[in-house]
């Protein structure tokens, strides 16, 4: 069976959930081989093996931390040359997309970004994408080289599928480590204790209907009651009620959670572009004609200032 490279996203060896999702998708088209870059391969290997990695190609060179993505692309290319994979899967983070694009250029391969599903086809791996502000769903096939595919978080459920997952060291030559860029400092963002917006299984977003920054605590409390991330519409962000990092939509982040709750959001096309692929969509809006209701699985027509506190109280009581 053909091997499929899976680029591992991790924090000091703790494998992030999008990578486990990629392993599940990789198993549909071949045998997953994990590529682990940086410190902590031995910590990560048991998890990667549990979720289906047949082996773990690991490399650790100081250049990974000191520079931006170029050395990681060198290492991924080394894995690519060692394995000659049927496809390369990379998480659709900002870094992942840059790494994937550079690898595709270097290997003369076709690139598909932001896939939301993946299946084996007669002529190769078929990726599903949501395009043109989510107006269309397309299925794409790479016709040249090896498909390099980035996949949005929450596109598949992680599946336990124990495999060998032995760690093999990858010989990596970092050609020109800096490639003109060097990391001079890192400032971790203050943690809110909530999951990362693009990776969260549940997202609760607030819009202009909140009527002010001071009311966003209603969204935060509801989010915390279900372990969700907090999102915001552009209207709320432009008004300065919530940071741009939390904006969902065409000019914000694209999310695809199991559950998306839109509160006081009308459902403009640019907002839909960032959340339309969510598995279940719930809206709370006082206007029964709001366009968001064309999209929802469950809709509550009502005043958010009454509905949201009741909802939070009910959930918290369980
Ligand atoms: P509104 O459209 O004003 O809707 C507020 C809603 O709250 C209404 O439906 C109202 O009925 C409801 N409401 C009011 N009070 C209550 C209450 N008490 N209880 C319940 N419901 C209530 N938008 C994004 O979100 N993300 C983007 O990335 C984005 N990118 C854009 C890019 C471009 C190029 C352009 C032109 C626009 C973009 N927009 C984006 C803006 C987008 O067009 C909308 O203006 C925006 O999404 C509206 O935000 P909203 O739904 O919060 O506000």
PDB file of N, CA, C and O and ligand atoms in Angstrom, residues 206-211 232-236 238 241 244 247-253 263-274 284-288 290-292 300 302-306, ligand 1:
ATOM      1  N   UNK A 206     -20.162  35.984  18.701  1.00  0.00           N
ATOM      2  CA  UNK A 206     -21.071  37.101  18.954  1.00  0.00           C
ATOM      3  C   UNK A 206     -20.935  38.158  17.871  1.00  0.00           C
ATOM      4  O   UNK A 206     -19.869  38.345  17.290  1.00  0.00           O
ATOM      5  N   UNK A 207     -22.034  38.865  17.600  1.00  0.00           N
ATOM      6  CA  UNK A 207     -22.028  39.904  16.574  1.00  0.00           C
ATOM      7  C   UNK A 207     -22.532  41.226  17.096  1.00  0.00           C
ATOM      8  O   UNK A 207     -22.587  41.464  18.319  1.00  0.00           O
ATOM      9  N   UNK A 208     -22.917  42.082  16.147  1.00  0.00           N
ATOM     10  CA  UNK A 208     -23.348  43.439  16.487  1.00  0.00           C
ATOM     11  C   UNK A 208     -24.534  43.439  17.440  1.00  0.00           C
ATOM     12  O   UNK A 208     -24.737  44.385  18.203  1.00  0.00           O
ATOM     13  N   UNK A 209     -25.328  42.360  17.417  1.00  0.00           N
ATOM     14  CA  UNK A 209     -26.477  42.264  18.309  1.00  0.00           C
ATOM     15  C   UNK A 209     -26.091  42.330  19.787  1.00  0.00           C
ATOM     16  O   UNK A 209     -26.941  42.632  20.633  1.00  0.00           O
ATOM     17  N   UNK A 210     -24.821  42.089  20.087  1.00  0.00           N
ATOM     18  CA  UNK A 210     -24.372  42.158  21.493  1.00  0.00           C
ATOM     19  C   UNK A 210     -24.424  43.590  22.022  1.00  0.00           C
ATOM     20  O   UNK A 210     -24.471  43.817  23.222  1.00  0.00           O
ATOM     21  N   UNK A 211     -24.330  44.530  21.076  1.00  0.00           N
ATOM     22  CA  UNK A 211     -24.549  45.927  21.445  1.00  0.00           C
ATOM     23  C   UNK A 211     -23.445  46.525  22.313  1.00  0.00           C
ATOM     24  O   UNK A 211     -23.690  47.516  23.012  1.00  0.00           O
ATOM     25  N   UNK A 232     -16.128  36.077  16.720  1.00  0.00           N
ATOM     26  CA  UNK A 232     -16.846  37.353  16.606  1.00  0.00           C
ATOM     27  C   UNK A 232     -17.051  37.685  15.136  1.00  0.00           C
ATOM     28  O   UNK A 232     -16.268  37.268  14.282  1.00  0.00           O
ATOM     29  N   UNK A 233     -18.115  38.427  14.853  1.00  0.00           N
ATOM     30  CA  UNK A 233     -18.321  38.901  13.483  1.00  0.00           C
ATOM     31  C   UNK A 233     -17.417  40.113  13.261  1.00  0.00           C
ATOM     32  O   UNK A 233     -16.908  40.715  14.215  1.00  0.00           O
ATOM     33  N   UNK A 234     -17.276  40.484  12.004  1.00  0.00           N
ATOM     34  CA  UNK A 234     -16.433  41.651  11.715  1.00  0.00           C
ATOM     35  C   UNK A 234     -17.039  42.930  12.294  1.00  0.00           C
ATOM     36  O   UNK A 234     -16.309  43.814  12.728  1.00  0.00           O
ATOM     37  N   UNK A 235     -18.356  42.999  12.302  1.00  0.00           N
ATOM     38  CA  UNK A 235     -18.988  44.199  12.871  1.00  0.00           C
ATOM     39  C   UNK A 235     -18.565  44.365  14.329  1.00  0.00           C
ATOM     40  O   UNK A 235     -18.252  45.467  14.779  1.00  0.00           O
ATOM     41  N   UNK A 236     -18.535  43.262  15.071  1.00  0.00           N
ATOM     42  CA  UNK A 236     -18.135  43.324  16.485  1.00  0.00           C
ATOM     43  C   UNK A 236     -16.652  43.656  16.614  1.00  0.00           C
ATOM     44  O   UNK A 236     -16.243  44.392  17.517  1.00  0.00           O
ATOM     45  N   UNK A 238     -14.749  45.269  14.268  1.00  0.00           N
ATOM     46  CA  UNK A 238     -14.513  46.648  13.814  1.00  0.00           C
ATOM     47  C   UNK A 238     -14.938  47.664  14.877  1.00  0.00           C
ATOM     48  O   UNK A 238     -14.368  48.750  14.973  1.00  0.00           O
ATOM     49  N   UNK A 241     -15.006  45.592  19.928  1.00  0.00           N
ATOM     50  CA  UNK A 241     -15.546  44.830  21.053  1.00  0.00           C
ATOM     51  C   UNK A 241     -14.758  43.549  21.305  1.00  0.00           C
ATOM     52  O   UNK A 241     -14.796  43.003  22.399  1.00  0.00           O
ATOM     53  N   UNK A 244      -9.280  41.092  16.649  1.00  0.00           N
ATOM     54  CA  UNK A 244      -9.353  40.584  15.274  1.00  0.00           C
ATOM     55  C   UNK A 244      -8.968  39.108  15.201  1.00  0.00           C
ATOM     56  O   UNK A 244      -9.459  38.371  14.336  1.00  0.00           O
ATOM     57  N   UNK A 247     -11.915  36.998  14.847  1.00  0.00           N
ATOM     58  CA  UNK A 247     -12.908  37.236  13.779  1.00  0.00           C
ATOM     59  C   UNK A 247     -13.082  36.001  12.899  1.00  0.00           C
ATOM     60  O   UNK A 247     -12.117  35.395  12.449  1.00  0.00           O
ATOM     61  N   UNK A 248     -14.338  35.671  12.665  1.00  0.00           N
ATOM     62  CA  UNK A 248     -14.669  34.543  11.791  1.00  0.00           C
ATOM     63  C   UNK A 248     -15.185  35.110  10.472  1.00  0.00           C
ATOM     64  O   UNK A 248     -16.044  35.992  10.475  1.00  0.00           O
ATOM     65  N   UNK A 249     -14.684  34.596   9.364  1.00  0.00           N
ATOM     66  CA  UNK A 249     -15.218  35.044   8.079  1.00  0.00           C
ATOM     67  C   UNK A 249     -14.163  35.207   7.019  1.00  0.00           C
ATOM     68  O   UNK A 249     -13.010  34.818   7.201  1.00  0.00           O
ATOM     69  N   UNK A 250     -14.585  35.817   5.936  1.00  0.00           N
ATOM     70  CA  UNK A 250     -13.739  35.953   4.750  1.00  0.00           C
ATOM     71  C   UNK A 250     -12.430  36.650   5.056  1.00  0.00           C
ATOM     72  O   UNK A 250     -11.380  36.282   4.541  1.00  0.00           O
ATOM     73  N   UNK A 251     -12.478  37.697   5.881  1.00  0.00           N
ATOM     74  CA  UNK A 251     -11.254  38.416   6.225  1.00  0.00           C
ATOM     75  C   UNK A 251     -10.814  38.092   7.656  1.00  0.00           C
ATOM     76  O   UNK A 251     -10.006  38.795   8.239  1.00  0.00           O
ATOM     77  N   UNK A 252     -11.363  37.020   8.188  1.00  0.00           N
ATOM     78  CA  UNK A 252     -10.950  36.550   9.505  1.00  0.00           C
ATOM     79  C   UNK A 252     -10.542  35.096   9.393  1.00  0.00           C
ATOM     80  O   UNK A 252      -9.967  34.687   8.393  1.00  0.00           O
ATOM     81  N   UNK A 253     -10.884  34.316  10.401  1.00  0.00           N
ATOM     82  CA  UNK A 253     -10.492  32.899  10.382  1.00  0.00           C
ATOM     83  C   UNK A 253     -11.606  32.041   9.837  1.00  0.00           C
ATOM     84  O   UNK A 253     -12.780  32.397   9.904  1.00  0.00           O
ATOM     85  N   UNK A 263     -24.543  34.173  17.669  1.00  0.00           N
ATOM     86  CA  UNK A 263     -25.431  34.956  18.541  1.00  0.00           C
ATOM     87  C   UNK A 263     -25.428  36.415  18.091  1.00  0.00           C
ATOM     88  O   UNK A 263     -24.363  37.043  18.043  1.00  0.00           O
ATOM     89  N   UNK A 264     -26.593  36.938  17.732  1.00  0.00           N
ATOM     90  CA  UNK A 264     -26.674  38.337  17.308  1.00  0.00           C
ATOM     91  C   UNK A 264     -25.867  38.608  16.060  1.00  0.00           C
ATOM     92  O   UNK A 264     -25.269  39.677  15.913  1.00  0.00           O
ATOM     93  N   UNK A 265     -25.838  37.628  15.165  1.00  0.00           N
ATOM     94  CA  UNK A 265     -25.093  37.728  13.892  1.00  0.00           C
ATOM     95  C   UNK A 265     -26.106  37.530  12.763  1.00  0.00           C
ATOM     96  O   UNK A 265     -26.879  36.564  12.782  1.00  0.00           O
ATOM     97  N   UNK A 266     -26.081  38.438  11.774  1.00  0.00           N
ATOM     98  CA  UNK A 266     -27.126  38.390  10.738  1.00  0.00           C
ATOM     99  C   UNK A 266     -26.892  37.279   9.723  1.00  0.00           C
ATOM    100  O   UNK A 266     -27.844  36.765   9.144  1.00  0.00           O
ATOM    101  N   UNK A 267     -25.614  36.915   9.491  1.00  0.00           N
ATOM    102  CA  UNK A 267     -25.325  35.843   8.522  1.00  0.00           C
ATOM    103  C   UNK A 267     -24.960  36.374   7.149  1.00  0.00           C
ATOM    104  O   UNK A 267     -25.314  35.774   6.134  1.00  0.00           O
ATOM    105  N   UNK A 268     -24.223  37.498   7.116  1.00  0.00           N
ATOM    106  CA  UNK A 268     -23.744  38.046   5.840  1.00  0.00           C
ATOM    107  C   UNK A 268     -22.842  37.009   5.152  1.00  0.00           C
ATOM    108  O   UNK A 268     -22.203  36.204   5.825  1.00  0.00           O
ATOM    109  N   UNK A 269     -22.796  37.097   3.817  1.00  0.00           N
ATOM    110  CA  UNK A 269     -22.036  36.118   3.031  1.00  0.00           C
ATOM    111  C   UNK A 269     -20.578  36.043   3.496  1.00  0.00           C
ATOM    112  O   UNK A 269     -19.995  34.958   3.559  1.00  0.00           O
ATOM    113  N   UNK A 270     -20.015  37.220   3.864  1.00  0.00           N
ATOM    114  CA  UNK A 270     -18.602  37.214   4.285  1.00  0.00           C
ATOM    115  C   UNK A 270     -18.422  36.502   5.624  1.00  0.00           C
ATOM    116  O   UNK A 270     -17.355  35.977   5.904  1.00  0.00           O
ATOM    117  N   UNK A 271     -19.453  36.509   6.463  1.00  0.00           N
ATOM    118  CA  UNK A 271     -19.355  35.752   7.720  1.00  0.00           C
ATOM    119  C   UNK A 271     -19.534  34.266   7.436  1.00  0.00           C
ATOM    120  O   UNK A 271     -18.773  33.427   7.937  1.00  0.00           O
ATOM    121  N   UNK A 272     -20.504  33.968   6.583  1.00  0.00           N
ATOM    122  CA  UNK A 272     -20.768  32.562   6.246  1.00  0.00           C
ATOM    123  C   UNK A 272     -19.539  31.889   5.662  1.00  0.00           C
ATOM    124  O   UNK A 272     -19.306  30.695   5.871  1.00  0.00           O
ATOM    125  N   UNK A 273     -18.743  32.687   4.914  1.00  0.00           N
ATOM    126  CA  UNK A 273     -17.552  32.129   4.263  1.00  0.00           C
ATOM    127  C   UNK A 273     -16.631  31.455   5.273  1.00  0.00           C
ATOM    128  O   UNK A 273     -15.909  30.516   4.933  1.00  0.00           O
ATOM    129  N   UNK A 274     -16.669  31.938   6.510  1.00  0.00           N
ATOM    130  CA  UNK A 274     -15.738  31.406   7.503  1.00  0.00           C
ATOM    131  C   UNK A 274     -16.322  30.327   8.389  1.00  0.00           C
ATOM    132  O   UNK A 274     -15.608  29.771   9.223  1.00  0.00           O
ATOM    133  N   UNK A 284     -28.984  32.388  17.380  1.00  0.00           N
ATOM    134  CA  UNK A 284     -29.928  33.117  18.232  1.00  0.00           C
ATOM    135  C   UNK A 284     -30.021  34.515  17.646  1.00  0.00           C
ATOM    136  O   UNK A 284     -29.006  35.223  17.562  1.00  0.00           O
ATOM    137  N   UNK A 285     -31.218  34.884  17.195  1.00  0.00           N
ATOM    138  CA  UNK A 285     -31.376  36.202  16.577  1.00  0.00           C
ATOM    139  C   UNK A 285     -32.827  36.647  16.782  1.00  0.00           C
ATOM    140  O   UNK A 285     -33.741  35.828  16.670  1.00  0.00           O
ATOM    141  N   UNK A 286     -33.011  37.924  17.048  1.00  0.00           N
ATOM    142  CA  UNK A 286     -34.387  38.370  17.326  1.00  0.00           C
ATOM    143  C   UNK A 286     -35.184  38.607  16.046  1.00  0.00           C
ATOM    144  O   UNK A 286     -36.407  38.774  16.101  1.00  0.00           O
ATOM    145  N   UNK A 287     -34.475  38.634  14.897  1.00  0.00           N
ATOM    146  CA  UNK A 287     -35.131  38.874  13.618  1.00  0.00           C
ATOM    147  C   UNK A 287     -35.340  37.539  12.888  1.00  0.00           C
ATOM    148  O   UNK A 287     -34.379  36.941  12.394  1.00  0.00           O
ATOM    149  N   UNK A 288     -36.584  37.108  12.805  1.00  0.00           N
ATOM    150  CA  UNK A 288     -36.871  35.808  12.175  1.00  0.00           C
ATOM    151  C   UNK A 288     -36.478  35.785  10.703  1.00  0.00           C
ATOM    152  O   UNK A 288     -36.312  34.719  10.117  1.00  0.00           O
ATOM    153  N   UNK A 290     -33.641  37.081   9.528  1.00  0.00           N
ATOM    154  CA  UNK A 290     -32.178  37.201   9.380  1.00  0.00           C
ATOM    155  C   UNK A 290     -31.651  36.067   8.491  1.00  0.00           C
ATOM    156  O   UNK A 290     -32.057  34.910   8.652  1.00  0.00           O
ATOM    157  N   UNK A 291     -30.732  36.374   7.545  1.00  0.00           N
ATOM    158  CA  UNK A 291     -30.241  35.362   6.605  1.00  0.00           C
ATOM    159  C   UNK A 291     -29.568  34.162   7.279  1.00  0.00           C
ATOM    160  O   UNK A 291     -29.533  33.075   6.694  1.00  0.00           O
ATOM    161  N   UNK A 292     -29.091  34.357   8.506  1.00  0.00           N
ATOM    162  CA  UNK A 292     -28.426  33.239   9.190  1.00  0.00           C
ATOM    163  C   UNK A 292     -29.382  32.055   9.332  1.00  0.00           C
ATOM    164  O   UNK A 292     -28.962  30.893   9.321  1.00  0.00           O
ATOM    165  N   UNK A 300     -33.048  29.905  17.147  1.00  0.00           N
ATOM    166  CA  UNK A 300     -33.882  30.452  18.221  1.00  0.00           C
ATOM    167  C   UNK A 300     -34.187  31.903  17.850  1.00  0.00           C
ATOM    168  O   UNK A 300     -33.274  32.726  17.730  1.00  0.00           O
ATOM    169  N   UNK A 302     -35.298  35.094  19.156  1.00  0.00           N
ATOM    170  CA  UNK A 302     -35.502  35.671  20.487  1.00  0.00           C
ATOM    171  C   UNK A 302     -34.418  36.671  20.815  1.00  0.00           C
ATOM    172  O   UNK A 302     -33.436  36.819  20.068  1.00  0.00           O
ATOM    173  N   UNK A 303     -34.613  37.343  21.921  1.00  0.00           N
ATOM    174  CA  UNK A 303     -33.648  38.345  22.368  1.00  0.00           C
ATOM    175  C   UNK A 303     -32.480  37.636  23.053  1.00  0.00           C
ATOM    176  O   UNK A 303     -32.676  36.917  24.040  1.00  0.00           O
ATOM    177  N   UNK A 304     -31.290  37.863  22.518  1.00  0.00           N
ATOM    178  CA  UNK A 304     -30.119  37.147  23.053  1.00  0.00           C
ATOM    179  C   UNK A 304     -29.899  37.441  24.527  1.00  0.00           C
ATOM    180  O   UNK A 304     -29.361  36.605  25.258  1.00  0.00           O
ATOM    181  N   UNK A 305     -30.309  38.642  24.968  1.00  0.00           N
ATOM    182  CA  UNK A 305     -30.078  38.994  26.374  1.00  0.00           C
ATOM    183  C   UNK A 305     -30.966  38.173  27.322  1.00  0.00           C
ATOM    184  O   UNK A 305     -30.703  38.095  28.511  1.00  0.00           O
ATOM    185  N   UNK A 306     -31.998  37.567  26.747  1.00  0.00           N
ATOM    186  CA  UNK A 306     -32.812  36.647  27.551  1.00  0.00           C
ATOM    187  C   UNK A 306     -32.389  35.201  27.304  1.00  0.00           C
ATOM    188  O   UNK A 306     -32.259  34.410  28.235  1.00  0.00           O
TER     189      UNK A 306
HETATM  190  P1  LIG B   1     -25.324  42.827  11.610  1.00  0.00           P
HETATM  191  O1  LIG B   1     -25.380  42.458  10.180  1.00  0.00           O
HETATM  192  O2  LIG B   1     -25.645  44.229  11.986  1.00  0.00           O
HETATM  193  O3  LIG B   1     -26.319  41.828  12.367  1.00  0.00           O
HETATM  194  C1  LIG B   1     -26.621  41.934  13.724  1.00  0.00           C
HETATM  195  C2  LIG B   1     -27.725  40.940  14.007  1.00  0.00           C
HETATM  196  O4  LIG B   1     -27.987  40.918  15.375  1.00  0.00           O
HETATM  197  C3  LIG B   1     -29.027  41.235  13.267  1.00  0.00           C
HETATM  198  O5  LIG B   1     -29.432  40.114  12.503  1.00  0.00           O
HETATM  199  C4  LIG B   1     -30.012  41.523  14.406  1.00  0.00           C
HETATM  200  O6  LIG B   1     -31.334  41.030  14.132  1.00  0.00           O
HETATM  201  C5  LIG B   1     -29.387  40.759  15.535  1.00  0.00           C
HETATM  202  N1  LIG B   1     -29.741  41.294  16.852  1.00  0.00           N
HETATM  203  C6  LIG B   1     -29.708  42.587  17.271  1.00  0.00           C
HETATM  204  N2  LIG B   1     -30.041  42.677  18.554  1.00  0.00           N
HETATM  205  C7  LIG B   1     -30.342  41.424  18.968  1.00  0.00           C
HETATM  206  C8  LIG B   1     -30.779  40.873  20.193  1.00  0.00           C
HETATM  207  N3  LIG B   1     -30.953  41.630  21.289  1.00  0.00           N
HETATM  208  N4  LIG B   1     -30.983  39.530  20.267  1.00  0.00           N
HETATM  209  C9  LIG B   1     -30.819  38.726  19.182  1.00  0.00           C
HETATM  210  N5  LIG B   1     -30.396  39.207  17.995  1.00  0.00           N
HETATM  211  C10 LIG B   1     -30.156  40.534  17.895  1.00  0.00           C
HETATM  212  N6  LIG B   1     -18.045  39.933   8.328  1.00  0.00           N
HETATM  213  C11 LIG B   1     -17.650  38.943   9.129  1.00  0.00           C
HETATM  214  O7  LIG B   1     -18.344  38.575  10.091  1.00  0.00           O
HETATM  215  N7  LIG B   1     -16.431  38.342   8.921  1.00  0.00           N
HETATM  216  C12 LIG B   1     -15.607  38.699   7.900  1.00  0.00           C
HETATM  217  O8  LIG B   1     -14.529  38.136   7.779  1.00  0.00           O
HETATM  218  C13 LIG B   1     -16.034  39.725   7.021  1.00  0.00           C
HETATM  219  N8  LIG B   1     -15.270  40.099   5.982  1.00  0.00           N
HETATM  220  C14 LIG B   1     -15.748  41.059   5.114  1.00  0.00           C
HETATM  221  C15 LIG B   1     -15.001  41.382   3.977  1.00  0.00           C
HETATM  222  C16 LIG B   1     -15.470  42.310   3.086  1.00  0.00           C
HETATM  223  C17 LIG B   1     -14.663  42.614   1.861  1.00  0.00           C
HETATM  224  C18 LIG B   1     -16.691  42.973   3.343  1.00  0.00           C
HETATM  225  C19 LIG B   1     -17.217  43.983   2.381  1.00  0.00           C
HETATM  226  C20 LIG B   1     -17.427  42.680   4.469  1.00  0.00           C
HETATM  227  C21 LIG B   1     -16.964  41.727   5.368  1.00  0.00           C
HETATM  228  N9  LIG B   1     -17.676  41.386   6.521  1.00  0.00           N
HETATM  229  C22 LIG B   1     -17.264  40.360   7.295  1.00  0.00           C
HETATM  230  C23 LIG B   1     -18.830  42.184   6.972  1.00  0.00           C
HETATM  231  C24 LIG B   1     -20.157  41.592   6.641  1.00  0.00           C
HETATM  232  O9  LIG B   1     -20.589  42.018   5.365  1.00  0.00           O
HETATM  233  C25 LIG B   1     -21.218  42.063   7.676  1.00  0.00           C
HETATM  234  O10 LIG B   1     -21.241  43.462   7.706  1.00  0.00           O
HETATM  235  C26 LIG B   1     -20.953  41.582   9.094  1.00  0.00           C
HETATM  236  O11 LIG B   1     -20.743  40.175   9.084  1.00  0.00           O
HETATM  237  C27 LIG B   1     -22.142  41.898   9.979  1.00  0.00           C
HETATM  238  O12 LIG B   1     -21.887  41.519  11.292  1.00  0.00           O
HETATM  239  P2  LIG B   1     -23.076  41.168  12.270  1.00  0.00           P
HETATM  240  O13 LIG B   1     -23.841  40.028  11.697  1.00  0.00           O
HETATM  241  O14 LIG B   1     -22.511  41.039  13.622  1.00  0.00           O
HETATM  242  O15 LIG B   1     -23.920  42.508  12.242  1.00  0.00           O
END
